[in-house]
């Protein structure tokens, strides 16, 4: 057995009794939740906004005080290492998630996985645990794409799959470079955020389930086997703004009525026709949006999801066909562009086994299940094997102020992550060769 494998097994046995500091984890989650809290409810800490930057700054200071080395890369990703982790070295075990939220989102989506990763790194540092495959914690920037319309921005940047990154902008057309410069990133060095191929030995992400299954079955740990893919369609409906009182009904090209037809058709594609798992219209912007003017212009998004790429493609085709029919019937012009495509992915079998063994080490029941939400892990899956751990969400609520998880479940999940990091040491291949700067 290779020496590194012996070191890994020895480390796993010696640290079977290791546990995270649950009170410290929960305290950090509470402090982080205060950053970006929205007076209207929930948390609005949009990707690449000053609020996300404040969250990263809080975490960076927390890590520095704990004796860890934290830095922000040119894409805005926060990377945290134990002192002495070689930068030009063998591949690392990347562990983390994101700290940005949707508008009025919850306190745990993404943030939990980042705070837990930092807690795990602190425990490894405090106990001077020897890891043949060193761990690096990461908070990926702008996973949601709620402000800058490029979901998975940070994970794409780190994996080198960000296409035309500087073309990204907010809905008002303000370019990402303006936001990056203000939030610790560097638009002029964006390409340097990409790690050399082979730099990531494996990626682990701990996340709330954001659905009802684990709570309903009374199981504390989910072992994710697959993550849905998603296609976002940006739809533009152009009619004719006219006076609401003097324009005869038969002479109208009402863009809002046409958009309403599209919204209902999108819902039918999944709910009635079963073409794909889900189809949702989440964003609608009507112009001029006043009571006594017929709407001339509407921008809206439709997103379709499934674990099967063919069903996602069929969902996209069905939405396009519905848009064409509404255009013909309403006399409005309907343009459809693709805002984003993410592929469905499977997690790595050896890492699923590592997570199951970690749960069993801690006497925690576990359930293998898919993820209906998208995650940075599905982007990192392009360059490395991935593993995902879920904890229950209360009433399955997420992307809303009521998002919550029992404190005990949060601590359990973090202990499973700690032991998955230890167990992964024997699951991931040690490449040993130099991979350049990371
Ligand atoms: O939309 C999603 O599935 C994730 O929360 N970004
Ligand atoms: Mn989310
Ligand atoms: Mn998330």
Short mmCIF file of C-alpha atoms and ligand atoms in Angstrom, two decimals:
data_model
loop_
_atom_site.label_atom_id
_atom_site.label_comp_id
_atom_site.label_asym_id
_atom_site.label_seq_id
_atom_site.Cartn_x
_atom_site.Cartn_y
_atom_site.Cartn_z
CA UNK A 1 0.00 0.00 0.00
CA UNK A 2 1.46 3.43 -1.00
CA UNK A 3 2.90 5.47 1.88
CA UNK A 4 0.34 8.19 1.35
CA UNK A 5 -2.44 5.63 1.64
CA UNK A 6 -0.94 4.38 4.93
CA UNK A 7 -0.80 7.99 6.21
CA UNK A 8 -4.43 8.49 5.21
CA UNK A 9 -5.67 5.33 6.89
CA UNK A 10 -3.67 6.09 10.02
CA UNK A 11 -5.11 9.61 10.10
CA UNK A 12 -8.64 8.29 9.67
CA UNK A 13 -8.24 5.81 12.57
CA UNK A 14 -6.51 8.28 14.89
CA UNK A 15 -9.19 10.90 14.39
CA UNK A 16 -12.36 8.77 14.55
CA UNK A 17 -13.34 10.63 17.74
CA UNK A 18 -12.80 14.09 16.30
CA UNK A 19 -15.81 16.43 16.32
CA UNK A 20 -16.45 20.03 15.22
CA UNK A 21 -17.23 22.87 17.65
CA UNK A 22 -21.00 23.04 17.17
CA UNK A 23 -21.53 26.20 19.23
CA UNK A 24 -18.86 28.01 17.21
CA UNK A 25 -20.44 26.83 13.95
CA UNK A 26 -23.92 28.06 14.95
CA UNK A 27 -22.54 31.38 16.24
CA UNK A 28 -20.75 31.99 12.92
CA UNK A 29 -23.93 31.19 10.96
CA UNK A 30 -25.86 33.72 13.08
CA UNK A 31 -23.21 36.42 12.60
CA UNK A 32 -23.09 35.79 8.85
CA UNK A 33 -26.89 35.91 8.61
CA UNK A 34 -26.80 39.49 9.89
CA UNK A 35 -24.88 40.56 6.77
CA UNK A 36 -27.35 41.45 4.03
CA UNK A 37 -30.44 40.91 6.15
CA UNK A 38 -33.36 42.47 4.27
CA UNK A 39 -35.79 44.77 6.17
CA UNK A 40 -38.55 43.21 4.04
CA UNK A 41 -37.54 39.77 5.37
CA UNK A 42 -34.91 37.15 4.71
CA UNK A 43 -31.44 37.91 3.39
CA UNK A 44 -30.55 39.78 0.19
CA UNK A 45 -26.80 39.24 -0.30
CA UNK A 46 -26.58 39.13 -4.08
CA UNK A 47 -23.53 37.77 -5.88
CA UNK A 48 -20.77 40.37 -6.47
CA UNK A 49 -22.71 42.95 -4.47
CA UNK A 50 -21.26 44.94 -1.54
CA UNK A 51 -23.21 42.62 0.79
CA UNK A 52 -21.51 39.49 -0.57
CA UNK A 53 -18.19 41.33 -0.25
CA UNK A 54 -19.01 42.16 3.38
CA UNK A 55 -19.77 38.50 4.03
CA UNK A 56 -16.44 37.44 2.50
CA UNK A 57 -14.64 40.09 4.55
CA UNK A 58 -16.27 38.82 7.74
CA UNK A 59 -15.20 35.25 6.92
CA UNK A 60 -11.70 36.32 5.89
CA UNK A 61 -11.21 38.13 9.21
CA UNK A 62 -12.63 35.15 11.12
CA UNK A 63 -10.17 32.83 9.36
CA UNK A 64 -7.22 35.13 9.97
CA UNK A 65 -8.07 35.25 13.69
CA UNK A 66 -8.17 31.45 13.66
CA UNK A 67 -4.66 31.29 12.18
CA UNK A 68 -5.81 30.32 8.68
CA UNK A 69 -4.75 32.00 5.42
CA UNK A 70 -7.67 33.55 3.50
CA UNK A 71 -7.55 35.39 0.20
CA UNK A 72 -9.97 36.55 -2.51
CA UNK A 73 -9.14 35.53 -6.06
CA UNK A 74 -9.70 37.80 -9.12
CA UNK A 75 -13.20 36.33 -9.65
CA UNK A 76 -14.22 37.12 -6.06
CA UNK A 77 -13.89 33.56 -4.72
CA UNK A 78 -12.73 33.36 -1.09
CA UNK A 79 -10.08 30.64 -0.65
CA UNK A 80 -8.95 29.50 2.81
CA UNK A 81 -5.91 27.34 3.57
CA UNK A 82 -4.05 26.06 6.62
CA UNK A 83 -0.65 27.75 7.05
CA UNK A 84 2.02 26.10 5.00
CA UNK A 85 -0.35 24.58 2.44
CA UNK A 86 1.91 24.60 -0.59
CA UNK A 87 0.56 26.74 -3.45
CA UNK A 88 2.62 24.91 -6.02
CA UNK A 89 1.79 21.43 -4.97
CA UNK A 90 -0.09 18.23 -5.47
CA UNK A 91 -3.87 18.52 -5.99
CA UNK A 92 -6.05 19.57 -3.06
CA UNK A 93 -9.38 18.52 -1.64
CA UNK A 94 -11.64 21.52 -2.28
CA UNK A 95 -14.54 21.91 0.19
CA UNK A 96 -17.16 24.66 0.23
CA UNK A 97 -20.19 26.31 -1.35
CA UNK A 98 -21.36 29.94 -1.84
CA UNK A 99 -22.35 32.89 0.39
CA UNK A 100 -24.48 34.84 -2.06
CA UNK A 101 -28.28 34.54 -1.89
CA UNK A 102 -31.35 35.20 -4.00
CA UNK A 103 -33.50 38.26 -3.22
CA UNK A 104 -34.97 37.81 0.29
CA UNK A 105 -33.42 34.36 0.46
CA UNK A 106 -32.56 32.20 3.43
CA UNK A 107 -29.69 32.18 5.94
CA UNK A 108 -28.39 28.69 5.09
CA UNK A 109 -28.47 28.15 1.30
CA UNK A 110 -24.75 28.08 0.46
CA UNK A 111 -23.65 29.90 3.62
CA UNK A 112 -23.98 26.71 5.67
CA UNK A 113 -21.58 24.81 3.39
CA UNK A 114 -19.00 27.61 3.56
CA UNK A 115 -19.17 28.09 7.34
CA UNK A 116 -19.02 24.31 7.83
CA UNK A 117 -15.99 24.00 5.54
CA UNK A 118 -14.19 26.71 7.52
CA UNK A 119 -15.14 25.00 10.81
CA UNK A 120 -13.71 21.72 9.50
CA UNK A 121 -10.49 23.46 8.44
CA UNK A 122 -10.22 25.08 11.90
CA UNK A 123 -10.57 21.69 13.62
CA UNK A 124 -7.96 20.13 11.32
CA UNK A 125 -5.65 23.07 12.08
CA UNK A 126 -6.25 22.98 15.86
CA UNK A 127 -5.55 19.25 16.00
CA UNK A 128 -2.69 19.48 13.51
CA UNK A 129 -4.25 16.64 11.52
CA UNK A 130 -1.95 15.25 8.86
CA UNK A 131 -3.69 15.17 5.46
CA UNK A 132 -1.87 13.63 2.51
CA UNK A 133 -4.38 15.51 0.28
CA UNK A 134 -4.55 19.01 1.80
CA UNK A 135 -7.96 20.66 2.18
CA UNK A 136 -8.78 24.14 0.85
CA UNK A 137 -12.09 25.80 1.82
CA UNK A 138 -13.88 27.91 -0.78
CA UNK A 139 -16.75 30.39 -0.94
CA UNK A 140 -17.63 30.57 -4.63
CA UNK A 141 -18.80 34.02 -5.79
CA UNK A 142 -22.23 34.58 -7.35
CA UNK A 143 -23.59 31.04 -7.47
CA UNK A 144 -27.20 32.27 -7.79
CA UNK A 145 -26.72 34.80 -10.59
CA UNK A 146 -29.38 37.04 -9.02
CA UNK A 147 -27.64 40.35 -9.77
CA UNK A 148 -25.00 39.54 -12.40
CA UNK A 149 -26.88 37.14 -14.65
CA UNK A 150 -24.18 34.43 -14.70
CA UNK A 151 -25.04 31.68 -12.21
CA UNK A 152 -22.06 29.59 -10.99
CA UNK A 153 -19.78 32.57 -11.81
CA UNK A 154 -17.09 31.73 -9.26
CA UNK A 155 -17.01 27.97 -9.77
CA UNK A 156 -16.83 28.44 -13.56
CA UNK A 157 -13.98 30.92 -13.06
CA UNK A 158 -11.99 28.54 -10.83
CA UNK A 159 -12.60 25.59 -13.17
CA UNK A 160 -11.61 27.63 -16.23
CA UNK A 161 -15.06 27.25 -17.85
CA UNK A 162 -16.23 30.87 -17.60
CA UNK A 163 -17.04 31.80 -21.20
CA UNK A 164 -16.61 35.49 -22.07
CA UNK A 165 -16.81 36.30 -18.36
CA UNK A 166 -16.36 40.07 -18.72
CA UNK A 167 -19.45 40.26 -20.97
CA UNK A 168 -21.59 39.43 -17.92
CA UNK A 169 -23.81 42.26 -16.67
CA UNK A 170 -26.74 43.07 -14.43
CA UNK A 171 -30.27 43.56 -15.79
CA UNK A 172 -29.64 47.28 -16.25
CA UNK A 173 -26.65 46.42 -18.45
CA UNK A 174 -23.97 47.46 -15.94
CA UNK A 175 -20.89 45.28 -16.62
CA UNK A 176 -19.51 42.78 -14.12
CA UNK A 177 -16.14 44.58 -14.14
CA UNK A 178 -17.68 47.50 -12.21
CA UNK A 179 -18.89 45.13 -9.49
CA UNK A 180 -15.74 42.98 -9.39
CA UNK A 181 -13.46 45.94 -8.76
CA UNK A 182 -15.62 47.00 -5.79
CA UNK A 183 -15.86 43.55 -4.18
CA UNK A 184 -12.26 42.42 -3.97
CA UNK A 185 -12.04 40.82 -7.43
CA UNK A 186 -9.90 42.03 -10.32
CA UNK A 187 -11.42 42.14 -13.83
CA UNK A 188 -7.98 42.64 -15.38
CA UNK A 189 -6.73 39.34 -13.90
CA UNK A 190 -9.96 37.32 -14.19
CA UNK A 191 -8.26 34.52 -16.14
CA UNK A 192 -5.81 34.00 -13.24
CA UNK A 193 -8.72 32.69 -11.12
CA UNK A 194 -8.61 29.46 -13.15
CA UNK A 195 -6.70 26.64 -11.47
CA UNK A 196 -4.43 24.47 -13.65
CA UNK A 197 -6.04 21.19 -14.78
CA UNK A 198 -5.54 18.49 -12.16
CA UNK A 199 -5.42 20.97 -9.25
CA UNK A 200 -8.59 19.64 -7.63
CA UNK A 201 -8.30 16.06 -6.40
CA UNK A 202 -12.00 16.11 -5.37
CA UNK A 203 -14.72 18.53 -4.28
CA UNK A 204 -17.11 18.13 -1.34
CA UNK A 205 -20.15 20.37 -0.79
CA UNK A 206 -22.37 20.31 2.29
CA UNK A 207 -25.78 21.95 1.68
CA UNK A 208 -29.31 22.10 3.00
CA UNK A 209 -31.66 19.87 1.00
CA UNK A 210 -33.99 22.76 0.10
CA UNK A 211 -36.78 20.18 -0.16
CA UNK A 212 -39.02 18.10 2.19
CA UNK A 213 -37.68 14.55 1.77
CA UNK A 214 -35.20 14.17 4.65
CA UNK A 215 -37.50 15.85 7.16
CA UNK A 216 -40.49 13.81 5.98
CA UNK A 217 -38.55 10.54 6.38
CA UNK A 218 -36.82 11.62 9.61
CA UNK A 219 -33.35 11.02 8.14
CA UNK A 220 -30.58 13.49 9.16
CA UNK A 221 -28.11 12.94 6.29
CA UNK A 222 -28.65 12.91 2.51
CA UNK A 223 -26.01 11.37 0.22
CA UNK A 224 -26.54 13.10 -3.11
CA UNK A 225 -26.27 10.86 -6.18
CA UNK A 226 -27.20 13.36 -8.88
CA UNK A 227 -27.75 17.11 -9.44
CA UNK A 228 -30.32 18.43 -11.91
CA UNK A 229 -29.35 20.31 -15.04
CA UNK A 230 -31.04 23.56 -15.91
CA UNK A 231 -31.64 25.76 -18.95
CA UNK A 232 -32.63 29.41 -18.47
CA UNK A 233 -34.45 31.05 -21.40
CA UNK A 234 -34.46 34.86 -21.56
CA UNK A 235 -37.70 35.85 -23.34
CA UNK A 236 -38.53 39.28 -24.76
CA UNK A 237 -42.11 40.13 -25.82
CA UNK A 238 -42.57 43.29 -27.92
CA UNK A 239 -46.10 44.59 -28.57
CA UNK A 240 -47.28 48.18 -28.82
CA UNK A 241 -47.70 50.65 -25.97
CA UNK A 242 -51.02 52.45 -26.46
CA UNK A 243 -53.70 54.33 -24.50
CA UNK A 244 -55.75 51.94 -22.33
CA UNK A 245 -58.98 53.85 -22.94
CA UNK A 246 -58.94 54.86 -26.57
CA UNK A 247 -57.48 51.72 -28.19
CA UNK A 248 -60.18 49.25 -29.29
CA UNK A 249 -59.61 45.73 -27.92
CA UNK A 250 -59.30 44.26 -31.44
CA UNK A 251 -56.49 46.70 -32.33
CA UNK A 252 -54.17 45.88 -29.46
CA UNK A 253 -50.78 44.13 -29.34
CA UNK A 254 -50.63 43.82 -25.57
CA UNK A 255 -47.21 42.44 -24.57
CA UNK A 256 -48.36 41.69 -21.01
CA UNK A 257 -51.28 39.54 -22.18
CA UNK A 258 -48.94 37.68 -24.51
CA UNK A 259 -46.43 37.21 -21.68
CA UNK A 260 -49.23 35.89 -19.46
CA UNK A 261 -50.05 33.27 -22.10
CA UNK A 262 -46.36 32.27 -22.17
CA UNK A 263 -46.15 32.04 -18.36
CA UNK A 264 -49.12 29.69 -18.21
CA UNK A 265 -47.74 27.64 -21.12
CA UNK A 266 -44.37 27.27 -19.36
CA UNK A 267 -46.09 25.91 -16.27
CA UNK A 268 -48.09 23.40 -18.38
CA UNK A 269 -44.92 22.05 -20.05
CA UNK A 270 -43.92 20.40 -16.75
CA UNK A 271 -47.10 20.29 -14.66
CA UNK A 272 -49.45 18.86 -17.34
CA UNK A 273 -47.33 17.58 -20.21
CA UNK A 274 -44.56 16.15 -17.98
CA UNK A 275 -41.94 17.07 -20.59
CA UNK A 276 -39.34 17.81 -17.87
CA UNK A 277 -39.26 17.78 -14.06
CA UNK A 278 -39.86 21.48 -13.47
CA UNK A 279 -40.56 24.59 -15.57
CA UNK A 280 -40.73 27.97 -13.86
CA UNK A 281 -41.11 31.65 -14.72
CA UNK A 282 -39.39 33.61 -11.98
CA UNK A 283 -38.59 37.02 -13.43
CA UNK A 284 -41.03 39.39 -15.16
CA UNK A 285 -40.40 43.04 -16.05
CA UNK A 286 -43.21 44.95 -17.82
CA UNK A 287 -42.73 48.33 -19.49
CA UNK A 288 -43.94 51.01 -19.04
CA UNK A 289 -45.80 49.25 -16.18
CA UNK A 290 -48.48 51.89 -15.58
CA UNK A 291 -52.20 51.40 -15.09
CA UNK A 292 -53.54 53.31 -18.08
CA UNK A 293 -51.08 52.23 -20.78
CA UNK A 294 -51.22 48.99 -22.73
CA UNK A 295 -47.92 47.21 -22.07
CA UNK A 296 -45.51 47.54 -24.97
CA UNK A 297 -42.60 45.40 -23.77
CA UNK A 298 -42.03 42.52 -21.35
CA UNK A 299 -38.83 40.72 -20.36
CA UNK A 300 -39.24 37.40 -18.56
CA UNK A 301 -37.27 34.23 -17.85
CA UNK A 302 -38.33 30.61 -18.04
CA UNK A 303 -36.15 27.86 -16.59
CA UNK A 304 -36.53 24.12 -17.18
CA UNK A 305 -34.84 21.41 -15.08
CA UNK A 306 -34.35 17.66 -15.07
CA UNK A 307 -31.78 15.00 -14.22
CA UNK A 308 -32.04 13.78 -17.85
CA UNK A 309 -30.38 16.06 -20.45
CA UNK A 310 -32.78 14.90 -23.20
CA UNK A 311 -35.77 15.92 -21.10
CA UNK A 312 -34.19 19.33 -20.48
CA UNK A 313 -33.70 19.74 -24.26
CA UNK A 314 -37.33 18.73 -24.85
CA UNK A 315 -38.44 21.21 -22.20
CA UNK A 316 -36.53 23.98 -23.93
CA UNK A 317 -38.03 23.02 -27.32
CA UNK A 318 -41.54 22.97 -25.84
CA UNK A 319 -41.14 26.46 -24.36
CA UNK A 320 -39.79 27.76 -27.67
CA UNK A 321 -42.79 26.26 -29.51
CA UNK A 322 -45.22 27.86 -27.06
CA UNK A 323 -43.51 31.24 -27.57
CA UNK A 324 -43.84 30.92 -31.35
CA UNK A 325 -47.55 30.12 -31.04
CA UNK A 326 -48.17 33.12 -28.75
CA UNK A 327 -46.30 35.36 -31.19
CA UNK A 328 -48.46 34.21 -34.10
CA UNK A 329 -51.70 34.58 -32.16
CA UNK A 330 -50.96 37.93 -30.50
CA UNK A 331 -49.13 39.81 -33.22
CA UNK A 332 -46.34 40.50 -30.71
CA UNK A 333 -42.72 39.72 -31.49
CA UNK A 334 -41.28 37.09 -29.12
CA UNK A 335 -37.49 36.63 -28.97
CA UNK A 336 -35.94 33.73 -27.04
CA UNK A 337 -32.23 33.67 -25.99
CA UNK A 338 -30.45 31.12 -23.81
CA UNK A 339 -29.35 32.70 -20.52
CA UNK A 340 -27.55 29.66 -19.17
CA UNK A 341 -27.24 25.91 -19.56
CA UNK A 342 -25.95 23.61 -16.83
CA UNK A 343 -25.62 19.87 -17.34
CA UNK A 344 -27.06 17.31 -14.92
CA UNK A 345 -24.22 15.46 -13.17
CA UNK A 346 -23.66 12.39 -11.02
CA UNK A 347 -21.56 12.44 -7.89
CA UNK A 348 -18.56 10.08 -7.66
CA UNK A 349 -19.30 6.60 -6.29
CA UNK A 350 -16.18 6.46 -4.06
CA UNK A 351 -17.12 9.81 -2.49
CA UNK A 352 -20.70 8.65 -1.90
CA UNK A 353 -19.21 5.66 -0.06
CA UNK A 354 -16.92 7.98 1.95
CA UNK A 355 -19.95 10.08 2.98
CA UNK A 356 -21.96 6.98 3.94
CA UNK A 357 -19.03 5.68 6.03
CA UNK A 358 -18.67 9.09 7.69
CA UNK A 359 -22.39 9.06 8.60
CA UNK A 360 -22.06 5.51 9.95
CA UNK A 361 -18.98 6.46 11.99
CA UNK A 362 -21.26 9.03 13.64
CA UNK A 363 -24.22 6.61 13.93
CA UNK A 364 -26.33 8.82 11.67
CA UNK A 365 -28.94 7.31 9.33
CA UNK A 366 -28.50 8.40 5.73
CA UNK A 367 -30.49 8.35 2.48
CA UNK A 368 -29.19 8.45 -1.10
CA UNK A 369 -31.12 11.04 -3.10
CA UNK A 370 -31.00 13.47 -6.06
CA UNK A 371 -30.78 17.26 -5.84
CA UNK A 372 -33.57 19.32 -7.48
CA UNK A 373 -31.46 22.39 -6.87
CA UNK A 374 -28.36 23.33 -8.83
CA UNK A 375 -25.02 23.63 -7.05
CA UNK A 376 -21.44 24.75 -7.68
CA UNK A 377 -20.55 21.06 -7.35
CA UNK A 378 -22.06 20.39 -10.78
CA UNK A 379 -19.59 22.85 -12.31
CA UNK A 380 -16.60 21.45 -10.44
CA UNK A 381 -17.71 18.00 -11.67
CA UNK A 382 -16.20 19.02 -15.02
CA UNK A 383 -12.70 18.91 -13.53
CA UNK A 384 -12.86 16.60 -10.52
CA UNK A 385 -14.90 13.92 -8.74
CA UNK A 386 -17.60 15.49 -6.51
CA UNK A 387 -19.48 14.50 -3.38
CA UNK A 388 -22.51 16.26 -1.84
CA UNK A 389 -24.02 15.95 1.64
CA UNK A 390 -27.53 17.18 2.52
CA UNK A 391 -29.15 18.03 5.84
CA UNK A 392 -32.93 18.44 6.30
CA UNK A 393 -34.75 21.71 5.53
CA UNK A 394 -37.69 22.57 7.78
CA UNK A 395 -40.89 22.06 5.72
CA UNK A 396 -38.57 21.93 2.69
CA UNK A 397 -38.54 25.75 2.57
CA UNK A 398 -35.69 27.50 0.72
CA UNK A 399 -35.05 30.65 -1.35
CA UNK A 400 -37.39 32.32 1.15
CA UNK A 401 -37.10 33.96 4.60
CA UNK A 402 -38.48 30.86 6.32
CA UNK A 403 -35.51 28.69 5.26
CA UNK A 404 -34.27 26.86 8.36
CA UNK A 405 -32.67 23.66 9.69
CA UNK A 406 -32.56 22.29 13.24
CA UNK A 407 -29.26 23.28 14.95
CA UNK A 408 -28.53 19.63 15.77
CA UNK A 409 -28.86 18.71 12.10
CA UNK A 410 -26.48 21.53 11.15
CA UNK A 411 -23.87 20.18 13.58
CA UNK A 412 -24.42 16.58 12.46
CA UNK A 413 -23.90 17.56 8.82
CA UNK A 414 -20.67 19.38 9.66
CA UNK A 415 -19.31 16.37 11.55
CA UNK A 416 -20.14 14.19 8.55
CA UNK A 417 -18.24 16.68 6.37
CA UNK A 418 -15.24 16.50 8.73
CA UNK A 419 -15.13 12.71 8.55
CA UNK A 420 -15.77 12.75 4.82
CA UNK A 421 -12.67 14.95 4.43
CA UNK A 422 -10.70 12.38 6.46
CA UNK A 423 -12.21 9.47 4.57
CA UNK A 424 -11.72 11.08 1.17
CA UNK A 425 -7.97 10.93 1.76
CA UNK A 426 -8.04 7.26 0.80
CA UNK A 427 -10.68 7.70 -1.92
CA UNK A 428 -9.00 10.30 -4.08
CA UNK A 429 -5.95 9.43 -6.16
CA UNK A 430 -2.77 11.21 -5.08
CA UNK A 431 -1.36 12.58 -8.26
CA UNK A 432 1.91 13.60 -6.70
CA UNK A 433 2.90 15.63 -9.73
CA UNK A 434 3.36 19.36 -9.72
CA UNK A 435 0.29 21.19 -11.06
CA UNK A 436 1.41 24.79 -10.90
CA UNK A 437 -0.03 27.63 -8.83
CA UNK A 438 -3.27 27.01 -7.03
O1 LIG B 1 -31.39 27.63 -8.40
C1 LIG B 1 -30.80 26.73 -7.81
O2 LIG B 1 -31.10 25.57 -7.99
C2 LIG B 1 -29.71 27.07 -6.82
O3 LIG B 1 -30.29 27.43 -5.61
N1 LIG B 1 -28.86 28.10 -7.31
MN1 LIG B 2 -29.92 28.76 -4.07
MN1 LIG B 3 -27.10 26.84 -2.97
#
